[in-house]
Each structure stands twice: as C-alpha cells, then as structure tokens.
PDB file of C-alpha atoms in Angstrom:
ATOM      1  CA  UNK A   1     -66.900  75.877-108.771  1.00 68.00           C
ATOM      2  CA  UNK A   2     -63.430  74.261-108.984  1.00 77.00           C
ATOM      3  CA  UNK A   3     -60.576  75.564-110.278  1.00 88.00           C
ATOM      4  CA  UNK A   4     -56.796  74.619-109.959  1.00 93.00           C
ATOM      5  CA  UNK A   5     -53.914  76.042-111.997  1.00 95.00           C
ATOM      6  CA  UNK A   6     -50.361  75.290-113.271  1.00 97.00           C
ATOM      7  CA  UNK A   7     -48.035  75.949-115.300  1.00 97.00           C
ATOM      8  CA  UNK A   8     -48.786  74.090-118.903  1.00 95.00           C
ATOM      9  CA  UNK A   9     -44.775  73.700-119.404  1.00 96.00           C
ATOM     10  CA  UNK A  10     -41.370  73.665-118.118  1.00 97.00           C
ATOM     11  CA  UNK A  11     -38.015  72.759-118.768  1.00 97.00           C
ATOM     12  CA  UNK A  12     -34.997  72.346-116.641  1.00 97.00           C
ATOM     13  CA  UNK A  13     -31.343  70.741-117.073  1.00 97.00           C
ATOM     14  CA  UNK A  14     -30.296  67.077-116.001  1.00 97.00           C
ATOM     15  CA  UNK A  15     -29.073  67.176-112.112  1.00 97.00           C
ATOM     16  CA  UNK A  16     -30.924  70.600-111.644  1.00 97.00           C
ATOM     17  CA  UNK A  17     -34.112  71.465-109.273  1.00 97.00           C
ATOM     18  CA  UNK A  18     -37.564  72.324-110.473  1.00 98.00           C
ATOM     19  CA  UNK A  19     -40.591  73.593-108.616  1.00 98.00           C
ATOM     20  CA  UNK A  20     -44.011  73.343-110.013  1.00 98.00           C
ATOM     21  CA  UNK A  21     -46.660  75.462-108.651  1.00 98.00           C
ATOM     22  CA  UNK A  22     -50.170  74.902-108.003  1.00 98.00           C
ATOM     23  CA  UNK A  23     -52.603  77.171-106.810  1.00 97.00           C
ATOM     24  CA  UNK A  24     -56.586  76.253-106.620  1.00 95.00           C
ATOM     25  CA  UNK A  25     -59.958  77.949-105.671  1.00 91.00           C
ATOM     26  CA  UNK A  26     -62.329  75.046-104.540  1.00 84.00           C
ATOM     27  CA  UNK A  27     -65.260  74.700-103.048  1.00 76.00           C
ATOM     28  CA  UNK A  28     -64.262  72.870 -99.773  1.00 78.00           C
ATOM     29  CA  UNK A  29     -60.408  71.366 -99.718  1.00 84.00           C
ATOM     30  CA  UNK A  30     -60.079  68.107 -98.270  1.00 81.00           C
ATOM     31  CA  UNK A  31     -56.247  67.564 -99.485  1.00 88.00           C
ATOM     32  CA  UNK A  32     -54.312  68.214-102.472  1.00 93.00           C
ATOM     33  CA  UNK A  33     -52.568  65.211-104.441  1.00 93.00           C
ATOM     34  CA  UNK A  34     -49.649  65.406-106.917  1.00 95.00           C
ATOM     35  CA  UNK A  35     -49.554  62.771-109.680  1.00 94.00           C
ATOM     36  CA  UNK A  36     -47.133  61.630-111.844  1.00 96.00           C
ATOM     37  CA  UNK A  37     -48.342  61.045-115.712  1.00 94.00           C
ATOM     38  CA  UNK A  38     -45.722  59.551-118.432  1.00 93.00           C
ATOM     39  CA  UNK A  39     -47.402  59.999-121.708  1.00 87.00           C
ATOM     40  CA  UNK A  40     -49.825  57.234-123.198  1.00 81.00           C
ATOM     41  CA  UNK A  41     -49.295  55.936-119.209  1.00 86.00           C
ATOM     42  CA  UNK A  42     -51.877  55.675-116.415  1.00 86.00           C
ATOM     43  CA  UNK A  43     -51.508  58.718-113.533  1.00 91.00           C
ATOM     44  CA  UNK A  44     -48.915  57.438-110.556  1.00 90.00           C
ATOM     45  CA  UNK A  45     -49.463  59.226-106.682  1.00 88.00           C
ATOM     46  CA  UNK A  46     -46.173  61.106-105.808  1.00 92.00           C
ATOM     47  CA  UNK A  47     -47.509  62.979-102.548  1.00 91.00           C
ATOM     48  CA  UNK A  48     -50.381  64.217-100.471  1.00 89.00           C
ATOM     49  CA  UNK A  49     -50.722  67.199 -98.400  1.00 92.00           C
ATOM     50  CA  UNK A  50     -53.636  67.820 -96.292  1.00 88.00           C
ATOM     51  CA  UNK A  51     -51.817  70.151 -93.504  1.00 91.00           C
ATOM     52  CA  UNK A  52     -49.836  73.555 -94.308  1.00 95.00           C
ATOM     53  CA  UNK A  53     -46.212  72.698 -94.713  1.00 95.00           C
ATOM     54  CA  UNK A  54     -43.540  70.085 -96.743  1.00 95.00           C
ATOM     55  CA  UNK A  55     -43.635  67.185 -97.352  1.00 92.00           C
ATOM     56  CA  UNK A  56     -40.656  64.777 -98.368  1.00 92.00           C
ATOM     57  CA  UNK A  57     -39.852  62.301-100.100  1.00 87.00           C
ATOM     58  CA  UNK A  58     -36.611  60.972-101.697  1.00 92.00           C
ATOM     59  CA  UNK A  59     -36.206  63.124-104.468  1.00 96.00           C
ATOM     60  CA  UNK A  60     -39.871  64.918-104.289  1.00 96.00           C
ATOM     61  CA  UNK A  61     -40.904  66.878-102.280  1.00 96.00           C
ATOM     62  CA  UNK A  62     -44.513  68.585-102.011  1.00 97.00           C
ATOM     63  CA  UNK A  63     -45.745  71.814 -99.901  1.00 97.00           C
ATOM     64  CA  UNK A  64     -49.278  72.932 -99.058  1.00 97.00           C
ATOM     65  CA  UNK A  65     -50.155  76.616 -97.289  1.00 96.00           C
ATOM     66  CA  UNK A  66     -54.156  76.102 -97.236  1.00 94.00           C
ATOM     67  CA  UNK A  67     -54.176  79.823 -96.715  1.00 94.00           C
ATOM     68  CA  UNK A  68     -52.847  80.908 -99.702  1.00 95.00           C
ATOM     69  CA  UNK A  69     -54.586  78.210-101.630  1.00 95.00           C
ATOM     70  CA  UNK A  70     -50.977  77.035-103.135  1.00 96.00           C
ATOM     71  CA  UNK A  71     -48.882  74.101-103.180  1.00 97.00           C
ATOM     72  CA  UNK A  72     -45.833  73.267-105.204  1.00 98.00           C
ATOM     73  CA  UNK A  73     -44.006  70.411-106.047  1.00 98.00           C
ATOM     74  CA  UNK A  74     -40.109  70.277-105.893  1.00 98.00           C
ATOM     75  CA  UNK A  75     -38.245  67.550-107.853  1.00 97.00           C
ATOM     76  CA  UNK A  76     -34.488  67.399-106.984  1.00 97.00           C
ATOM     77  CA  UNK A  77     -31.673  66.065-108.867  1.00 97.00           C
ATOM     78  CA  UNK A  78     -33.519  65.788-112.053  1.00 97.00           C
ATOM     79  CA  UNK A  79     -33.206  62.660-114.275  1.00 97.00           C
ATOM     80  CA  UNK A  80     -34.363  62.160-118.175  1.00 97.00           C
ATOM     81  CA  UNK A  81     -36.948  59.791-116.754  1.00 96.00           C
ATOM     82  CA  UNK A  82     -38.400  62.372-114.689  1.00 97.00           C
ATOM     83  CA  UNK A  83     -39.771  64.046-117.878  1.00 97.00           C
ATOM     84  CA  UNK A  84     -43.288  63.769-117.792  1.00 97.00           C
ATOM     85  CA  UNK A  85     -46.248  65.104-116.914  1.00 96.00           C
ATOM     86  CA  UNK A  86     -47.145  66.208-113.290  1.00 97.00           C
ATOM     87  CA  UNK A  87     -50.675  66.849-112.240  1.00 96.00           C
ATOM     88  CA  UNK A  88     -51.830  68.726-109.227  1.00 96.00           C
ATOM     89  CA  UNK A  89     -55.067  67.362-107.763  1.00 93.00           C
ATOM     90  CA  UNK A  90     -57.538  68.456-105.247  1.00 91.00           C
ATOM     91  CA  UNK A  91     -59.647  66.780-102.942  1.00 83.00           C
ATOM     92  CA  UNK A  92     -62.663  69.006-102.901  1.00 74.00           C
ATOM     93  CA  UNK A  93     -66.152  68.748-100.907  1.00 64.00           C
ATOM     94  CA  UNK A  94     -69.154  67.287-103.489  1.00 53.00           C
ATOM     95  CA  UNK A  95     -72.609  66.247-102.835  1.00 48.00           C
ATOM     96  CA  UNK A  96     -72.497  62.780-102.758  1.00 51.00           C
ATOM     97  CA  UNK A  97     -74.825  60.483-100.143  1.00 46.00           C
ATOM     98  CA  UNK A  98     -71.662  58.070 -99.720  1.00 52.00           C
ATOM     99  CA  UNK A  99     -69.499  60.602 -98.094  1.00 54.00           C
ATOM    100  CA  UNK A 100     -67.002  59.652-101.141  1.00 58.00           C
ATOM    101  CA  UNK A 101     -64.899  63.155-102.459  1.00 64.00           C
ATOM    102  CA  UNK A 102     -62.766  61.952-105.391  1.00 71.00           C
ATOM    103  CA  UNK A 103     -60.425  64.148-107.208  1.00 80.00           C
ATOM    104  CA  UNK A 104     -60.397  67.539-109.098  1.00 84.00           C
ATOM    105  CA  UNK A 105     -57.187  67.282-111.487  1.00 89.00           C
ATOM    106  CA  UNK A 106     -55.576  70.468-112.836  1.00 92.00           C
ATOM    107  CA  UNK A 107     -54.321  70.822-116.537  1.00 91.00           C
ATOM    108  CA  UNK A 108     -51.205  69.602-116.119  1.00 94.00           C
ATOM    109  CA  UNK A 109     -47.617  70.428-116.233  1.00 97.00           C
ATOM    110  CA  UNK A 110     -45.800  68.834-118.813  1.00 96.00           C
ATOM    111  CA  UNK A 111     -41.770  69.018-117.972  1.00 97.00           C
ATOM    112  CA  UNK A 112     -39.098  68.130-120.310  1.00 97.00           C
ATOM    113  CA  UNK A 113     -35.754  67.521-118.771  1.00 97.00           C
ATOM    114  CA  UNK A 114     -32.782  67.853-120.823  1.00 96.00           C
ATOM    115  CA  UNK A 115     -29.082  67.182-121.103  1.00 94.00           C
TER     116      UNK A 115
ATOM    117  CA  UNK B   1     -51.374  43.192-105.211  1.00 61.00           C
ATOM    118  CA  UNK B   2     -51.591  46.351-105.670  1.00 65.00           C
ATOM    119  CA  UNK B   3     -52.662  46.575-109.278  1.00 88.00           C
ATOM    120  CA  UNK B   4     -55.853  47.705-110.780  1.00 94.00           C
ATOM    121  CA  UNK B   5     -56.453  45.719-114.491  1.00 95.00           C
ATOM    122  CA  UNK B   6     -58.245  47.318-117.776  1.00 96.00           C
ATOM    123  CA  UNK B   7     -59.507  45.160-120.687  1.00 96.00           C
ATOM    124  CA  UNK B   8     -58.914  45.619-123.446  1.00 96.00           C
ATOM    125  CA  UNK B   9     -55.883  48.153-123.882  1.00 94.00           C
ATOM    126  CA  UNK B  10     -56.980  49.526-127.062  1.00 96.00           C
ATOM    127  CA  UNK B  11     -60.158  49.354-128.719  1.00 96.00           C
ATOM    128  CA  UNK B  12     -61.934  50.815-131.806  1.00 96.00           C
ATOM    129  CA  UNK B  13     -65.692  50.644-132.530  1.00 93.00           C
ATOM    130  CA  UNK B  14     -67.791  52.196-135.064  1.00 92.00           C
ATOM    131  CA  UNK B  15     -70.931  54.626-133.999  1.00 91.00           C
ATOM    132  CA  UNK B  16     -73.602  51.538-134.087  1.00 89.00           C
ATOM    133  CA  UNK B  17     -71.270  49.254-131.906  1.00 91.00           C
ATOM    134  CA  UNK B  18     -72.182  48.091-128.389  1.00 94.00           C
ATOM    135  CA  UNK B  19     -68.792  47.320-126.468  1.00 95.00           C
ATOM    136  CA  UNK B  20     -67.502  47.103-122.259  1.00 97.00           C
ATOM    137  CA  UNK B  21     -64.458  48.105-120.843  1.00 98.00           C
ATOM    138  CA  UNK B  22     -63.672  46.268-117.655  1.00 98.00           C
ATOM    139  CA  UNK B  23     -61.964  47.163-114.702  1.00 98.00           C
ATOM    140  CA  UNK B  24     -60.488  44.931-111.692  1.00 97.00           C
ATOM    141  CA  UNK B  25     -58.835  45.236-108.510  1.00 96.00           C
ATOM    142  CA  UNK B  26     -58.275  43.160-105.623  1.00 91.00           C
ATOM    143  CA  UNK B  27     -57.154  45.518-103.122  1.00 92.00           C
ATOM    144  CA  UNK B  28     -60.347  45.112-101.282  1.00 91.00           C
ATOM    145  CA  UNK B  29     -61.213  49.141-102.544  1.00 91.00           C
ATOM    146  CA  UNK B  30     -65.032  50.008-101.887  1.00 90.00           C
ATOM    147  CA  UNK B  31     -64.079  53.135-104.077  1.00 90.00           C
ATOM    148  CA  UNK B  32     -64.072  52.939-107.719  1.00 92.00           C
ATOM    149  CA  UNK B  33     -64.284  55.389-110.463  1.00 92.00           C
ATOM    150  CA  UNK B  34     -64.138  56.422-114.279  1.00 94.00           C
ATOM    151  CA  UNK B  35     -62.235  58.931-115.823  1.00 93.00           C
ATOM    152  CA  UNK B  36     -61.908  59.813-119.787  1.00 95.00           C
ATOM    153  CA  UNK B  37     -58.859  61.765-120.630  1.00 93.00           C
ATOM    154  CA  UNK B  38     -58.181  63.437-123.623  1.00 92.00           C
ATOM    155  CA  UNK B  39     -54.827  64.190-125.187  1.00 86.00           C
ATOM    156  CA  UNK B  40     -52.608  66.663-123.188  1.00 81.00           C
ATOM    157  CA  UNK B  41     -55.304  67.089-120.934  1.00 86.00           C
ATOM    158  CA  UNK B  42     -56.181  66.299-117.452  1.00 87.00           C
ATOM    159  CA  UNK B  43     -58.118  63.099-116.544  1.00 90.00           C
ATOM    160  CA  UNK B  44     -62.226  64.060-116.035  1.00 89.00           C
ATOM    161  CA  UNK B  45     -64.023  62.553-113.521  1.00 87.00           C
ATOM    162  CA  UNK B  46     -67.135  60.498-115.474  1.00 91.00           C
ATOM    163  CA  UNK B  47     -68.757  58.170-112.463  1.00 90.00           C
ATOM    164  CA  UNK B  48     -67.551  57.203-108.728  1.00 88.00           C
ATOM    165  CA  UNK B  49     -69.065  53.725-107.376  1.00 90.00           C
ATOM    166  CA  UNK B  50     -68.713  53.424-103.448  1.00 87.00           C
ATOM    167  CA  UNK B  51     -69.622  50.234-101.690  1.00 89.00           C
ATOM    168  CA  UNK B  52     -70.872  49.016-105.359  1.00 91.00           C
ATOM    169  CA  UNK B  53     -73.505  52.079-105.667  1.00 90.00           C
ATOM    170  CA  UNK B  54     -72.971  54.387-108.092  1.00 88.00           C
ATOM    171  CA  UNK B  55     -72.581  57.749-105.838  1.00 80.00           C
ATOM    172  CA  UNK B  56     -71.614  59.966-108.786  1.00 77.00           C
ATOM    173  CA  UNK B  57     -72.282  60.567-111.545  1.00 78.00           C
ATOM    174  CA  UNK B  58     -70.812  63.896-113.407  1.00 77.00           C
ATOM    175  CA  UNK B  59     -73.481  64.544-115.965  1.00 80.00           C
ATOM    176  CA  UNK B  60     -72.568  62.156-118.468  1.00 89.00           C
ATOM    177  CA  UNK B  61     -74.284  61.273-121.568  1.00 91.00           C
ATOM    178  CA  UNK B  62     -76.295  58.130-121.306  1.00 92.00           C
ATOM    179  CA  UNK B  63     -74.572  56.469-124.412  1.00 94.00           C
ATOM    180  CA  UNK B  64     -71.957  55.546-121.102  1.00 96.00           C
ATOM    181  CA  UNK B  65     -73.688  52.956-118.678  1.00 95.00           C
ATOM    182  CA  UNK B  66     -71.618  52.266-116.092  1.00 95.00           C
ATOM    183  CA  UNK B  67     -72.303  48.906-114.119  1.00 96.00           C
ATOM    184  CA  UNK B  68     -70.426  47.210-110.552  1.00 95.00           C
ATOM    185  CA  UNK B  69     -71.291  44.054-110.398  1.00 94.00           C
ATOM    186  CA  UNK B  70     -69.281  43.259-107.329  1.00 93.00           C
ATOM    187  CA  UNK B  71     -66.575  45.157-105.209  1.00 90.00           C
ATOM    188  CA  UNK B  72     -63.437  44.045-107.148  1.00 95.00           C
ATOM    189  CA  UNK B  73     -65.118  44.447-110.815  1.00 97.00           C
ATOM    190  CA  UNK B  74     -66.650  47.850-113.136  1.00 97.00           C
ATOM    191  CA  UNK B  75     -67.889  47.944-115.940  1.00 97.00           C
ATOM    192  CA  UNK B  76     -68.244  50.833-118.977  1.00 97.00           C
ATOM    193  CA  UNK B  77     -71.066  50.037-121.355  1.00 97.00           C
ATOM    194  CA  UNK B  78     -70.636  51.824-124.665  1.00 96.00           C
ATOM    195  CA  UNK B  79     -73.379  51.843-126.609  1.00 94.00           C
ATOM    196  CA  UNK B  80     -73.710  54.779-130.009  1.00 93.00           C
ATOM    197  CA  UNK B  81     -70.512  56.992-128.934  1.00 94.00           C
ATOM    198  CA  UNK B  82     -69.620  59.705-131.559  1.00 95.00           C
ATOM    199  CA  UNK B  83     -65.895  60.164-132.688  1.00 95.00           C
ATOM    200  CA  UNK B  84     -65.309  63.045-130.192  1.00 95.00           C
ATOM    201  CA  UNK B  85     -65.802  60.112-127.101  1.00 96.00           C
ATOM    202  CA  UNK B  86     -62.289  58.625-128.783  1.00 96.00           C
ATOM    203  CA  UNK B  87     -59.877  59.044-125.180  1.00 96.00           C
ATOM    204  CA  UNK B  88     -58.430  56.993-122.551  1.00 95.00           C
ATOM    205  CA  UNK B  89     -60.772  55.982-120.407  1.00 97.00           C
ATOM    206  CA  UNK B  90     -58.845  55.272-116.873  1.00 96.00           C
ATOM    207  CA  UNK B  91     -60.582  53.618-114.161  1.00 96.00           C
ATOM    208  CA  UNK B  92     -58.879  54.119-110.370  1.00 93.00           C
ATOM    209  CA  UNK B  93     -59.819  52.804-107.077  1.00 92.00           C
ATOM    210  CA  UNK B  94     -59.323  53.580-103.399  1.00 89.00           C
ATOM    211  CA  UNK B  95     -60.230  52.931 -99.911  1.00 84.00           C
ATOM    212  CA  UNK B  96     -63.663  55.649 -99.500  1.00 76.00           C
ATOM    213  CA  UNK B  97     -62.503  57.414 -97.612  1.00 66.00           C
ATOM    214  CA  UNK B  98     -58.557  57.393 -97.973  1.00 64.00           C
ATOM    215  CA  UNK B  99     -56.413  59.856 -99.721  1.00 64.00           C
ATOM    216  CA  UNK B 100     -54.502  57.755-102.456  1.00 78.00           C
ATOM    217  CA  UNK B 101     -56.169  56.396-105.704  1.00 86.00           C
ATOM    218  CA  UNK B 102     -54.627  53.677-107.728  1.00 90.00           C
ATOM    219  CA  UNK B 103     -54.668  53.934-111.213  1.00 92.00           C
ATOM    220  CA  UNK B 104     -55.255  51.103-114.051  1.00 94.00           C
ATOM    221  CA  UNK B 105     -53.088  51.569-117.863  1.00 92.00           C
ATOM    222  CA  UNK B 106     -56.469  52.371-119.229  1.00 94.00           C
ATOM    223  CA  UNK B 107     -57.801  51.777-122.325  1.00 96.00           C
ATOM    224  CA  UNK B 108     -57.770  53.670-125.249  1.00 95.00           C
ATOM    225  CA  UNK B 109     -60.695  54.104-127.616  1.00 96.00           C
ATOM    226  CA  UNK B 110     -61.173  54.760-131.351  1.00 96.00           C
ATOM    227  CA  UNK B 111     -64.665  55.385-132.355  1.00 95.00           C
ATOM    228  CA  UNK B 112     -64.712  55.298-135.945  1.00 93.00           C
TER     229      UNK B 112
END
C-alpha cells in the first residue's frame, strides 16, 4: 500500500522560513516530487529528489533521506504569493506492462502566509 | 511550448448527459494521465496512457471512458456520472519515463 503524510496546515509570517515535512511508506520509491497548488489552479513542479540529501533552488529548497522515508520542503523568505497549497508526491513502483510509475500525491499542506 | 490545454474549463451536465473533456499537449510526451481532485484534497490518479495505450487504469467506474487518439490528444468520455463525480478533473503529461509531469488548468465539473 501507499501512504505519504503531511501536515494539513501551517502558517508563518511574511520574510520568515517554513519547512514542510513529508514522510511516506511506499511500496517501491522511485523519487519524491513537491508540487505547488494555488487554489482552483492546476498543480506546478517545485523539486525532485531521488538521492538522500538537498536540493536547491532559489527560494525552495527540498531534502530527501530514503532511509528514514522523509523529505521536507523549505521555503525561504516567504512572500503572500507563496500561500498555497504544497503537495508532496511519490514516485512509487506499480504493475504496469509500460514500465510507466506515475505519482502517489499526499493530502496536502495548505500554508497561509501572513503580514 | 510547454503547455498542456483542457476544454472546456468548466462544465455542468445532468445524470443522463453524454459529454468529453479534452486534453492537448505538444511537448512530444508519450505519458499522459487523468486525475479527479476533489476540494482540499489531493489529486487521484484515474488512468495513465503511455505510447497511446492505456497502461493504467486505477479501478474506475466505467461511466469514465477514457480514449488517446493520438500522442498529443486524450480524451474523458462521461457518460451517466452521479453528483458525487462533480471535481476537477486534471490531465498531466510527461516524458515515460522522466521525473517531471506537466499539468493542464483542468476542468471543473458540475453534475447536476
């Protein structure tokens, strides 16, 4: 079975850091994918991990430890338009004849940032 | 271009109503897939085309018919959905076997 977890909600302040954690059981683990999702918006890819460590970018940054089964997501420097909701996503090991593993998404963490 | 297009954006059908959703991308993806999502929740994984085939399919009612008529088009046939089906239905595709999936706006259904 598949299961990934996070935090339903957060808030933090305008110019602060946040870290959203992740942490999954799954059947196989083939990379783990954080998405951004603005309500009534389509999901947009913020990072991939596939090897144990951080990953960077600009204000984001993502880190995996496949050992632990946990990742987190840190957002620096947070702006209002960062508010949103951030979804952590696994590449996990199905049956399929095409070799084709799409994505397990977690619940969700919707974070408000404010003033 | 890196876009993937949904028609329509929003659509609302009664219970005897037979409508499509259509999805297109011209990335040159052989990966494409269907997800319904559901207010405040995660997006579900319905049905995963690769190299036009359908490859998955996660135990979906059959009242959802998915169809690929080519590489850059799919297609959601709706055909007697019940008021609980009303979601955003978000179609994505990717390279097979790379690690990044690019979303469409979706559409958002009403079944009445």
């Amino acid at each position: 079975g598949q299961n990934i977890d996070q935090p339903t909600e957060m808030t933090a302040t305008e110019g602060a850091i946040v870290q959203i954690n992740c942490t999954y059981q799954t059947s196989g683990f083939n990379g783990l994918f954080w998405y951004q999702q603005h309500a009534g918006e389509a999901p947009t890819f913020l990072s991939y991990n596939v090897l144990d460590g951080l990953e960077e970018k600009g204000r984001f940054s993502s880190f995996l430890s496949r050992s632990k089964g946990y990742s987190y997501l840190l957002l620096k420097e947070l702006q209002m338009k960062d508010s949103a909701s951030y979804l952590c996503a696994v590449r996990a090991y199905l049956t399929t004849y095409s070799g084709n593993t799409p994505l397990v998404f977690g619940k969700g963490t919707r974070l408000s940032v404010i003033a | 271009d890196t876009e993937v297009t949904q028609t329509p954006k929003h659509l609302v059908m009664g219970m005897t109503n037979k409508k499509s959703l259509k999805c297109e991308q011209h990335m040159g993806h052989r990966a494409m897939y269907w997800y319904k999502q559901k207010a405040k929740k995660p997006p579900e994984l319905m049905f995963v085309y690769s190299y036009e085939k359908l490859s998955i399919n996660e135990s979906v009612p059959s009242r959802f018919s998915p169809e690929c008529p080519n590489s850059s088009l799919l297609n959601l046939h709706l055909h007697a959905l019940q008021p609980e089906d009303s979601a955003l239905y978000l179609c994505a595709s990717s390279q097979v076997r790379e690690n990044e999936q690019y979303f469409g706006p979706g559409t958002r259904l009403t079944v009445t």
